[in-house]
Amino acid sequence: MREENRKVIVQKKWRILSSVVITAALFLSQMSPIQQVYAADPAPTLTKLSEEPLTSGAILKKYVWTTTRNNKETKVNANVVEVDLTNPNVKMDVMTGTENQFTRKQSVLGMATETKAVAGVNGDFYNTQAEGVPMGPEISNGQLMATPPYLPGFYSFAIDKDNKPIVDLFTFKGSIAAKDGTAYPLGGINKTYYWFEPSGEHSMVDGLFMYTNAWGQVDRSNDGVTVPTEVLVQNNIVMQIADNGIINMIAPKDGYILRASGKAADFVRAHMKVGEPLIADYQVLPQDPNKKYDPKTFKMMIGGHTILVDEGKPAEFSREVDSLCCTRSRTALGYSQDQKTAYIITADYSGDSKGLSMTELQKFMVQVGVWKGMNLDGGGSTQMVARPLGETKPVLINKTETGLERKVVNGVGVYSLAPKGDVKGLFIQTPNVLFVGEQAPLSFKAYDEYYNPVETDKVTAQWTVADNMGTFKDNVFTPAKAGTAKVTASSGKGTSSADIEVVGRNQLTGLKIAADNLALTEGDSYKLPVVATTKSGKSREIPASLVQWEVLGIQGEVKDGTLTVKSLAGSSSAQLIARYDGFSTITTIPIGIDKTWYDLDNYAVMTLSDAKPQGVTSSVYIRPSETGNKYLELNYDFTQGTGNKWAYATMDTRILIEGEPQYMKVKVNGDESLNWLRAEILDNSGKINYVDLARNVNWKGWKQLTVDLTDYKMSYPIRVKSIYLVNEEVGQDERAAKGKIGIDDITFTYRGAIPQTPMNSVNLTINKKEVAVNGKGMTLEQAPIIVQGNTLIPIRFVTDALGGTVRWDGNERKVTVIRGGKMIDLWIDNPDLIVNGKRVTAEVAPTIMSDLTMVPLRILSENLGWKVTWDAKTQQITLQ
């Protein structure tokens, strides 16, 4: 490969965009301004959702930022940690990798947990294909760990010895002097390779770089462009020289390793000898010599990218951003006009939160109070963690773009310096809704006067509940009856109470078995969540131990909320009845029919590979699994080409998929590449339907994916054109460029038909016992009568004329009517009915007349599927 071509390829791996080097494929999680697009839109609004202290001097604020994009309202969720820089009980510092070392990347949560931070965000940009070190400078705990690059426009955030924040441009100056007095310029400390601007020259060419114990691996920026000569220095004495080679160790704590190449290596050969002293002279400096910062006294410093806000207004970008596009997750850092408050900011691009452009990020920062601030790494790297009040460990509080917590090189942490204080507050952690008889462990959290957690295992709480609403055993609460349970925890000076809604039958409006997409297979087991909806509008799954089940139509049982199908012999569907505290619901589940279409052991389909655009390659192979069965392996290489990239396993489209399957199932051996997995389905109209199998391949190992084909409204019959991976242009370097996945057992599932219960035609007349059912006469025990404008009929009418079954519960004075997949519960003298799991109020209650149970006809018949007509002249009722 020619050197100039190699240079272009390697440059594509950088997160940071250069104004000279090729920009389209570089990885920077910050996106381009789209100010012109939104110029005519109304001003955005900022709404604070919550505010919570993290420790003395640090507050977490949650916001929703609302703007208009192309005449459409858009919302963005954002988090801001405000740090009071005048408070002696709190500090900001830099968190680095694992065990404070570069090259050992770690998630923000991992770094914060390891260093005992109360809050933190991801930090500087980094070369995703290199060792894992920050692009910019770093000072942590007052120690210089990395120096600025010789590149324009990269801002840094620092805190000086007086706890004053600084956002500015910095550079580096240094040299290594040999015993004979000659010196050579030092290119930087703990730096990976990059390219100077605007020359585009590789940083390691003729370069001399220092690596300390903070560099956590033996390989020191060897990308093949230059040949290293390394020098081990301990206590300022040359201990070893590896000419045209590396020293196979991490630098010692009392020394460093120099990496030299080209002219720098010549300097080493000419002027350094083992046993001779060296003098390392270096310093970080402001780029503007008129500024009198003294970085040697900085408490912390972290690199970033472009400046965003200056003097409380959006600033002109210091780095080129025109080639960046779209809205993404963002991370930023800034401070207030009085220099007393630091702002640590994240904004999410996930779910309903639509991320920010660079210009939108500027506006947001100004609105929350930033006077001067800069951009940190964003996109898939954006992560914010914080320690909830009373908790001992931080948790992830934002939603990441990919659903994963990316390992990054460093971050900004917030730390408590406060001593242990007296208990200030106590709060109970309780569920919003409990069910009668549910055993619920309740807990409490305590915090001291500095808002730091008090270890609850050293604090004893006394639990009580008012009005005999339940019992406590230690901290486990068991509600005894429905209503509002007021529970109280007391410990020392702290007391906290909470109201818990305890739900019984009378507090429910509905009950539903979550089984809409099931189709049963003999021998399989199915989880059957039962979700209750209360009159207060809350929904929650009922604990499996509190639900009673009845299985009709098949041989099976439900235990701990899981249905096990023992036999489907002679069955076409199953009826499942779930009851909680006398409130019932029913569902009908059809028998499923699975038909395997693609299985290389039994149902082979010709499969080829394809890829686009030019430069992308893919291949398919038949491989044996560990269990011996065969599967298809799709290999892909997205390292070449530009823009969106695709790798296909193409199928033979001459093979039709029979019928109208509801589901498509595919077993996929994932590689955690985060690429997009889709299927091309060619329907009968000639349209290609792009079916999403997995938005991110974020798992490793075999996993069955199921997709509901009815969502795509296809014209049947259909054909499978391909299974393929997509590496999108936006955020491309966040996903694996090379890898392989396995594909096996493409199966289509057909939901069996649910048999329809025949509808009898019924004619009856008020005050007459004679009834005609499908034209045949029959006699009722009691003639239909009218009460308060409603027709009441004897309950036996349901079995004799409507073809249903009736159950009587004498203890509750309850009648249950079941017909097909429908069920109605009625209570004597109570107008509230339960119809197919929903509470319904009748105009007149069921009653007993002459020892016969009389029920309202209209509400019964219509909810069982009949249409009711009334002839006032003949006093005749017709059910059809």
Short mmCIF file of N, CA and C in Angstrom, two decimals, residues 730-845:
data_model
loop_
_atom_site.label_atom_id
_atom_site.label_comp_id
_atom_site.label_asym_id
_atom_site.label_seq_id
_atom_site.Cartn_x
_atom_site.Cartn_y
_atom_site.Cartn_z
N VAL A 730 -24.32 7.85 9.45
CA VAL A 730 -24.30 8.64 10.67
C VAL A 730 -23.84 7.76 11.82
N GLY A 731 -22.80 8.18 12.51
CA GLY A 731 -22.27 7.42 13.63
C GLY A 731 -21.61 6.13 13.21
N GLN A 732 -21.08 6.10 11.98
CA GLN A 732 -20.58 4.85 11.42
C GLN A 732 -19.44 4.25 12.23
N ASP A 733 -18.56 5.09 12.72
CA ASP A 733 -17.41 4.57 13.45
C ASP A 733 -17.76 4.08 14.85
N GLU A 734 -19.04 4.22 15.23
CA GLU A 734 -19.47 3.70 16.52
C GLU A 734 -19.81 2.22 16.43
N ARG A 735 -19.87 1.71 15.21
CA ARG A 735 -20.24 0.31 15.03
C ARG A 735 -19.07 -0.47 14.45
N ALA A 736 -19.09 -1.77 14.63
CA ALA A 736 -18.02 -2.62 14.12
C ALA A 736 -18.01 -2.58 12.60
N ALA A 737 -16.83 -2.41 12.02
CA ALA A 737 -16.69 -2.35 10.57
C ALA A 737 -16.47 -3.73 9.96
N LYS A 738 -16.04 -4.69 10.77
CA LYS A 738 -15.82 -6.05 10.28
C LYS A 738 -16.41 -7.02 11.29
N GLY A 739 -16.92 -8.14 10.80
CA GLY A 739 -17.45 -9.13 11.71
C GLY A 739 -18.22 -10.21 10.97
N LYS A 740 -18.97 -10.98 11.74
CA LYS A 740 -19.77 -12.04 11.14
C LYS A 740 -20.92 -12.38 12.07
N ILE A 741 -22.04 -12.77 11.47
CA ILE A 741 -23.19 -13.23 12.24
C ILE A 741 -23.63 -14.58 11.69
N GLY A 742 -24.37 -15.33 12.51
CA GLY A 742 -24.94 -16.59 12.06
C GLY A 742 -26.43 -16.45 11.86
N ILE A 743 -26.97 -17.18 10.88
CA ILE A 743 -28.40 -17.15 10.56
C ILE A 743 -28.89 -18.59 10.46
N ASP A 744 -30.00 -18.88 11.14
CA ASP A 744 -30.51 -20.25 11.11
C ASP A 744 -32.01 -20.24 11.38
N ASP A 745 -32.67 -21.29 10.96
CA ASP A 745 -34.08 -21.57 11.29
C ASP A 745 -34.98 -20.37 11.06
N ILE A 746 -35.13 -19.98 9.80
CA ILE A 746 -36.12 -18.96 9.46
C ILE A 746 -37.48 -19.65 9.43
N THR A 747 -38.34 -19.25 10.34
CA THR A 747 -39.63 -19.92 10.53
C THR A 747 -40.76 -18.91 10.42
N PHE A 748 -41.85 -19.34 9.81
CA PHE A 748 -43.05 -18.51 9.72
C PHE A 748 -44.14 -19.15 10.57
N THR A 749 -44.79 -18.32 11.37
CA THR A 749 -45.82 -18.80 12.29
C THR A 749 -47.19 -18.30 11.84
N TYR A 750 -48.11 -19.21 11.81
CA TYR A 750 -49.48 -18.91 11.39
C TYR A 750 -50.38 -19.11 12.60
N ARG A 751 -51.16 -18.11 12.91
CA ARG A 751 -52.11 -18.24 14.02
C ARG A 751 -53.32 -19.04 13.54
N GLY A 752 -53.60 -20.11 14.27
CA GLY A 752 -54.77 -20.91 13.92
C GLY A 752 -56.04 -20.12 14.13
N ALA A 753 -57.06 -20.50 13.42
CA ALA A 753 -58.34 -19.79 13.52
C ALA A 753 -59.02 -20.12 14.84
N ILE A 754 -59.58 -19.10 15.45
CA ILE A 754 -60.37 -19.29 16.67
C ILE A 754 -61.79 -19.65 16.26
N PRO A 755 -62.29 -20.78 16.70
CA PRO A 755 -63.63 -21.19 16.27
C PRO A 755 -64.68 -20.21 16.78
N GLN A 756 -65.64 -19.92 15.93
CA GLN A 756 -66.72 -19.00 16.27
C GLN A 756 -67.91 -19.78 16.84
N THR A 757 -68.40 -19.29 17.98
CA THR A 757 -69.57 -19.91 18.58
C THR A 757 -70.81 -19.54 17.78
N PRO A 758 -71.64 -20.52 17.39
CA PRO A 758 -72.83 -20.21 16.59
C PRO A 758 -73.79 -19.31 17.36
N MET A 759 -74.40 -18.37 16.62
CA MET A 759 -75.33 -17.41 17.23
C MET A 759 -76.77 -17.85 16.96
N ASN A 760 -77.44 -18.21 18.02
CA ASN A 760 -78.86 -18.56 17.89
C ASN A 760 -79.69 -17.32 17.61
N SER A 761 -80.78 -17.53 16.88
CA SER A 761 -81.77 -16.48 16.68
C SER A 761 -82.89 -16.69 17.69
N VAL A 762 -83.14 -15.64 18.50
CA VAL A 762 -84.07 -15.79 19.62
C VAL A 762 -85.16 -14.72 19.53
N ASN A 763 -86.42 -15.16 19.75
CA ASN A 763 -87.56 -14.23 19.84
C ASN A 763 -88.26 -14.48 21.18
N LEU A 764 -88.48 -13.39 21.92
CA LEU A 764 -89.23 -13.51 23.17
C LEU A 764 -90.10 -12.28 23.35
N THR A 765 -91.13 -12.45 24.19
CA THR A 765 -92.13 -11.40 24.38
C THR A 765 -92.27 -11.12 25.87
N ILE A 766 -92.37 -9.82 26.19
CA ILE A 766 -92.51 -9.42 27.59
C ILE A 766 -93.75 -10.08 28.19
N ASN A 767 -93.60 -10.62 29.42
CA ASN A 767 -94.67 -11.24 30.21
C ASN A 767 -95.18 -12.55 29.61
N LYS A 768 -94.40 -13.12 28.66
CA LYS A 768 -94.78 -14.42 28.11
C LYS A 768 -93.61 -15.38 28.27
N LYS A 769 -93.94 -16.62 28.75
CA LYS A 769 -92.90 -17.61 28.99
C LYS A 769 -92.43 -18.29 27.71
N GLU A 770 -93.24 -18.19 26.65
CA GLU A 770 -92.89 -18.89 25.43
C GLU A 770 -91.79 -18.11 24.67
N VAL A 771 -90.79 -18.87 24.23
CA VAL A 771 -89.64 -18.29 23.52
C VAL A 771 -89.38 -19.15 22.29
N ALA A 772 -88.98 -18.49 21.18
CA ALA A 772 -88.60 -19.21 19.96
C ALA A 772 -87.09 -19.11 19.80
N VAL A 773 -86.41 -20.29 19.71
CA VAL A 773 -84.97 -20.34 19.51
C VAL A 773 -84.70 -21.04 18.19
N ASN A 774 -84.19 -20.29 17.22
CA ASN A 774 -83.97 -20.81 15.86
C ASN A 774 -85.26 -21.40 15.29
N GLY A 775 -86.38 -20.73 15.61
CA GLY A 775 -87.68 -21.14 15.09
C GLY A 775 -88.37 -22.21 15.89
N LYS A 776 -87.69 -22.78 16.92
CA LYS A 776 -88.29 -23.83 17.73
C LYS A 776 -88.73 -23.24 19.07
N GLY A 777 -89.90 -23.69 19.54
CA GLY A 777 -90.45 -23.15 20.77
C GLY A 777 -89.86 -23.77 22.01
N MET A 778 -89.80 -22.98 23.08
CA MET A 778 -89.40 -23.47 24.39
C MET A 778 -90.09 -22.59 25.43
N THR A 779 -90.14 -23.08 26.68
CA THR A 779 -90.84 -22.36 27.73
C THR A 779 -89.88 -22.03 28.86
N LEU A 780 -89.92 -20.76 29.29
CA LEU A 780 -89.07 -20.30 30.40
C LEU A 780 -89.78 -20.52 31.72
N GLU A 781 -88.98 -20.59 32.79
CA GLU A 781 -89.56 -20.72 34.14
C GLU A 781 -90.26 -19.43 34.54
N GLN A 782 -89.74 -18.31 34.06
CA GLN A 782 -90.30 -17.00 34.41
C GLN A 782 -90.33 -16.16 33.14
N ALA A 783 -91.42 -15.53 32.90
CA ALA A 783 -91.55 -14.68 31.72
C ALA A 783 -90.65 -13.46 31.86
N PRO A 784 -90.10 -12.94 30.74
CA PRO A 784 -89.34 -11.69 30.78
C PRO A 784 -90.22 -10.57 31.31
N ILE A 785 -89.62 -9.70 32.14
CA ILE A 785 -90.37 -8.56 32.67
C ILE A 785 -89.52 -7.30 32.49
N ILE A 786 -90.17 -6.16 32.59
CA ILE A 786 -89.48 -4.88 32.47
C ILE A 786 -89.41 -4.22 33.84
N VAL A 787 -88.18 -3.86 34.26
CA VAL A 787 -87.93 -3.16 35.52
C VAL A 787 -87.09 -1.92 35.21
N GLN A 788 -87.64 -0.75 35.53
CA GLN A 788 -86.94 0.52 35.27
C GLN A 788 -86.48 0.63 33.83
N GLY A 789 -87.34 0.20 32.92
CA GLY A 789 -87.04 0.31 31.49
C GLY A 789 -86.10 -0.74 30.96
N ASN A 790 -85.72 -1.72 31.77
CA ASN A 790 -84.80 -2.77 31.35
C ASN A 790 -85.48 -4.13 31.45
N THR A 791 -85.22 -4.96 30.46
CA THR A 791 -85.80 -6.30 30.44
C THR A 791 -84.95 -7.25 31.27
N LEU A 792 -85.59 -7.95 32.21
CA LEU A 792 -84.92 -8.98 32.99
C LEU A 792 -85.45 -10.34 32.56
N ILE A 793 -84.49 -11.29 32.46
CA ILE A 793 -84.87 -12.65 32.07
C ILE A 793 -84.24 -13.62 33.07
N PRO A 794 -84.82 -14.83 33.21
CA PRO A 794 -84.22 -15.81 34.13
C PRO A 794 -82.87 -16.29 33.61
N ILE A 795 -81.93 -16.54 34.53
CA ILE A 795 -80.57 -16.88 34.13
C ILE A 795 -80.52 -18.17 33.31
N ARG A 796 -81.51 -19.06 33.53
CA ARG A 796 -81.51 -20.30 32.75
C ARG A 796 -81.67 -20.02 31.25
N PHE A 797 -82.21 -18.85 30.94
CA PHE A 797 -82.34 -18.45 29.53
C PHE A 797 -80.97 -18.49 28.83
N VAL A 798 -79.91 -18.19 29.58
CA VAL A 798 -78.57 -18.16 28.97
C VAL A 798 -78.18 -19.54 28.47
N THR A 799 -78.43 -20.56 29.27
CA THR A 799 -78.04 -21.90 28.85
C THR A 799 -79.01 -22.48 27.84
N ASP A 800 -80.30 -22.25 28.03
CA ASP A 800 -81.29 -22.88 27.16
C ASP A 800 -81.39 -22.19 25.80
N ALA A 801 -81.27 -20.84 25.78
CA ALA A 801 -81.51 -20.12 24.53
C ALA A 801 -80.23 -19.57 23.90
N LEU A 802 -79.29 -19.13 24.74
CA LEU A 802 -78.10 -18.49 24.17
C LEU A 802 -76.94 -19.46 24.02
N GLY A 803 -77.02 -20.61 24.62
CA GLY A 803 -75.98 -21.61 24.41
C GLY A 803 -74.74 -21.40 25.25
N GLY A 804 -74.84 -20.72 26.36
CA GLY A 804 -73.69 -20.51 27.24
C GLY A 804 -73.77 -21.41 28.45
N THR A 805 -72.78 -21.28 29.31
CA THR A 805 -72.78 -22.01 30.57
C THR A 805 -72.88 -21.01 31.71
N VAL A 806 -73.53 -21.46 32.80
CA VAL A 806 -73.76 -20.58 33.94
C VAL A 806 -73.21 -21.25 35.19
N ARG A 807 -72.48 -20.42 36.01
CA ARG A 807 -71.98 -20.91 37.29
C ARG A 807 -72.53 -20.01 38.40
N TRP A 808 -72.82 -20.65 39.54
CA TRP A 808 -73.39 -19.90 40.66
C TRP A 808 -72.47 -20.04 41.87
N ASP A 809 -72.12 -18.90 42.48
CA ASP A 809 -71.32 -18.88 43.70
C ASP A 809 -72.23 -18.36 44.81
N GLY A 810 -72.71 -19.31 45.68
CA GLY A 810 -73.65 -18.92 46.72
C GLY A 810 -73.04 -18.01 47.77
N ASN A 811 -71.76 -18.18 48.06
CA ASN A 811 -71.12 -17.35 49.08
C ASN A 811 -71.10 -15.88 48.67
N GLU A 812 -70.80 -15.66 47.41
CA GLU A 812 -70.73 -14.28 46.92
C GLU A 812 -72.02 -13.84 46.27
N ARG A 813 -72.97 -14.77 46.11
CA ARG A 813 -74.20 -14.49 45.36
C ARG A 813 -73.84 -13.95 43.98
N LYS A 814 -72.97 -14.70 43.31
CA LYS A 814 -72.43 -14.28 42.02
C LYS A 814 -72.80 -15.29 40.95
N VAL A 815 -73.17 -14.75 39.77
CA VAL A 815 -73.45 -15.57 38.60
C VAL A 815 -72.33 -15.30 37.57
N THR A 816 -71.76 -16.37 37.04
CA THR A 816 -70.75 -16.25 35.99
C THR A 816 -71.29 -16.91 34.73
N VAL A 817 -71.28 -16.15 33.64
CA VAL A 817 -71.75 -16.64 32.35
C VAL A 817 -70.55 -16.74 31.42
N ILE A 818 -70.35 -17.91 30.82
CA ILE A 818 -69.24 -18.11 29.87
C ILE A 818 -69.84 -18.60 28.57
N ARG A 819 -69.48 -17.93 27.50
CA ARG A 819 -69.92 -18.37 26.18
C ARG A 819 -68.78 -18.12 25.20
N GLY A 820 -68.17 -19.20 24.69
CA GLY A 820 -67.04 -19.05 23.79
C GLY A 820 -65.88 -18.40 24.53
N GLY A 821 -65.38 -17.33 23.97
CA GLY A 821 -64.28 -16.61 24.60
C GLY A 821 -64.73 -15.40 25.38
N LYS A 822 -66.00 -15.36 25.78
CA LYS A 822 -66.53 -14.22 26.52
C LYS A 822 -67.03 -14.67 27.88
N MET A 823 -66.91 -13.76 28.85
CA MET A 823 -67.31 -14.10 30.22
C MET A 823 -67.88 -12.87 30.91
N ILE A 824 -68.93 -13.07 31.67
CA ILE A 824 -69.57 -11.99 32.42
C ILE A 824 -69.79 -12.46 33.86
N ASP A 825 -69.39 -11.62 34.80
CA ASP A 825 -69.65 -11.86 36.23
C ASP A 825 -70.71 -10.88 36.69
N LEU A 826 -71.76 -11.39 37.36
CA LEU A 826 -72.84 -10.54 37.88
C LEU A 826 -73.07 -10.88 39.35
N TRP A 827 -73.32 -9.86 40.15
CA TRP A 827 -73.61 -10.06 41.56
C TRP A 827 -75.06 -9.63 41.85
N ILE A 828 -75.78 -10.43 42.59
CA ILE A 828 -77.17 -10.11 42.92
C ILE A 828 -77.23 -8.76 43.64
N ASP A 829 -78.16 -7.93 43.19
CA ASP A 829 -78.42 -6.60 43.77
C ASP A 829 -77.24 -5.64 43.63
N ASN A 830 -76.34 -5.92 42.70
CA ASN A 830 -75.20 -5.03 42.46
C ASN A 830 -75.16 -4.68 40.97
N PRO A 831 -75.28 -3.40 40.60
CA PRO A 831 -75.29 -3.05 39.19
C PRO A 831 -73.93 -3.16 38.51
N ASP A 832 -72.84 -3.30 39.30
CA ASP A 832 -71.51 -3.43 38.69
C ASP A 832 -71.30 -4.85 38.18
N LEU A 833 -70.98 -4.95 36.90
CA LEU A 833 -70.70 -6.23 36.27
C LEU A 833 -69.25 -6.25 35.79
N ILE A 834 -68.69 -7.43 35.64
CA ILE A 834 -67.37 -7.58 35.04
C ILE A 834 -67.58 -8.28 33.70
N VAL A 835 -67.34 -7.55 32.63
CA VAL A 835 -67.58 -8.04 31.28
C VAL A 835 -66.24 -8.18 30.57
N ASN A 836 -65.84 -9.43 30.33
CA ASN A 836 -64.58 -9.69 29.63
C ASN A 836 -63.41 -8.91 30.23
N GLY A 837 -63.39 -8.87 31.56
CA GLY A 837 -62.28 -8.23 32.25
C GLY A 837 -62.43 -6.74 32.46
N LYS A 838 -63.56 -6.15 32.13
CA LYS A 838 -63.77 -4.71 32.32
C LYS A 838 -65.01 -4.48 33.16
N ARG A 839 -64.90 -3.47 34.03
CA ARG A 839 -66.03 -3.13 34.88
C ARG A 839 -67.06 -2.35 34.07
N VAL A 840 -68.31 -2.80 34.16
CA VAL A 840 -69.43 -2.16 33.47
C VAL A 840 -70.56 -1.95 34.48
N THR A 841 -71.21 -0.80 34.40
CA THR A 841 -72.33 -0.54 35.32
C THR A 841 -73.64 -0.63 34.55
N ALA A 842 -74.50 -1.54 35.02
CA ALA A 842 -75.81 -1.73 34.38
C ALA A 842 -76.82 -0.72 34.97
N GLU A 843 -77.88 -0.45 34.23
CA GLU A 843 -78.93 0.45 34.73
C GLU A 843 -79.75 -0.19 35.82
N VAL A 844 -79.84 -1.52 35.78
CA VAL A 844 -80.60 -2.24 36.80
C VAL A 844 -79.78 -3.46 37.21
N ALA A 845 -79.75 -3.77 38.51
CA ALA A 845 -78.93 -4.87 39.01
C ALA A 845 -79.64 -6.20 38.84
#
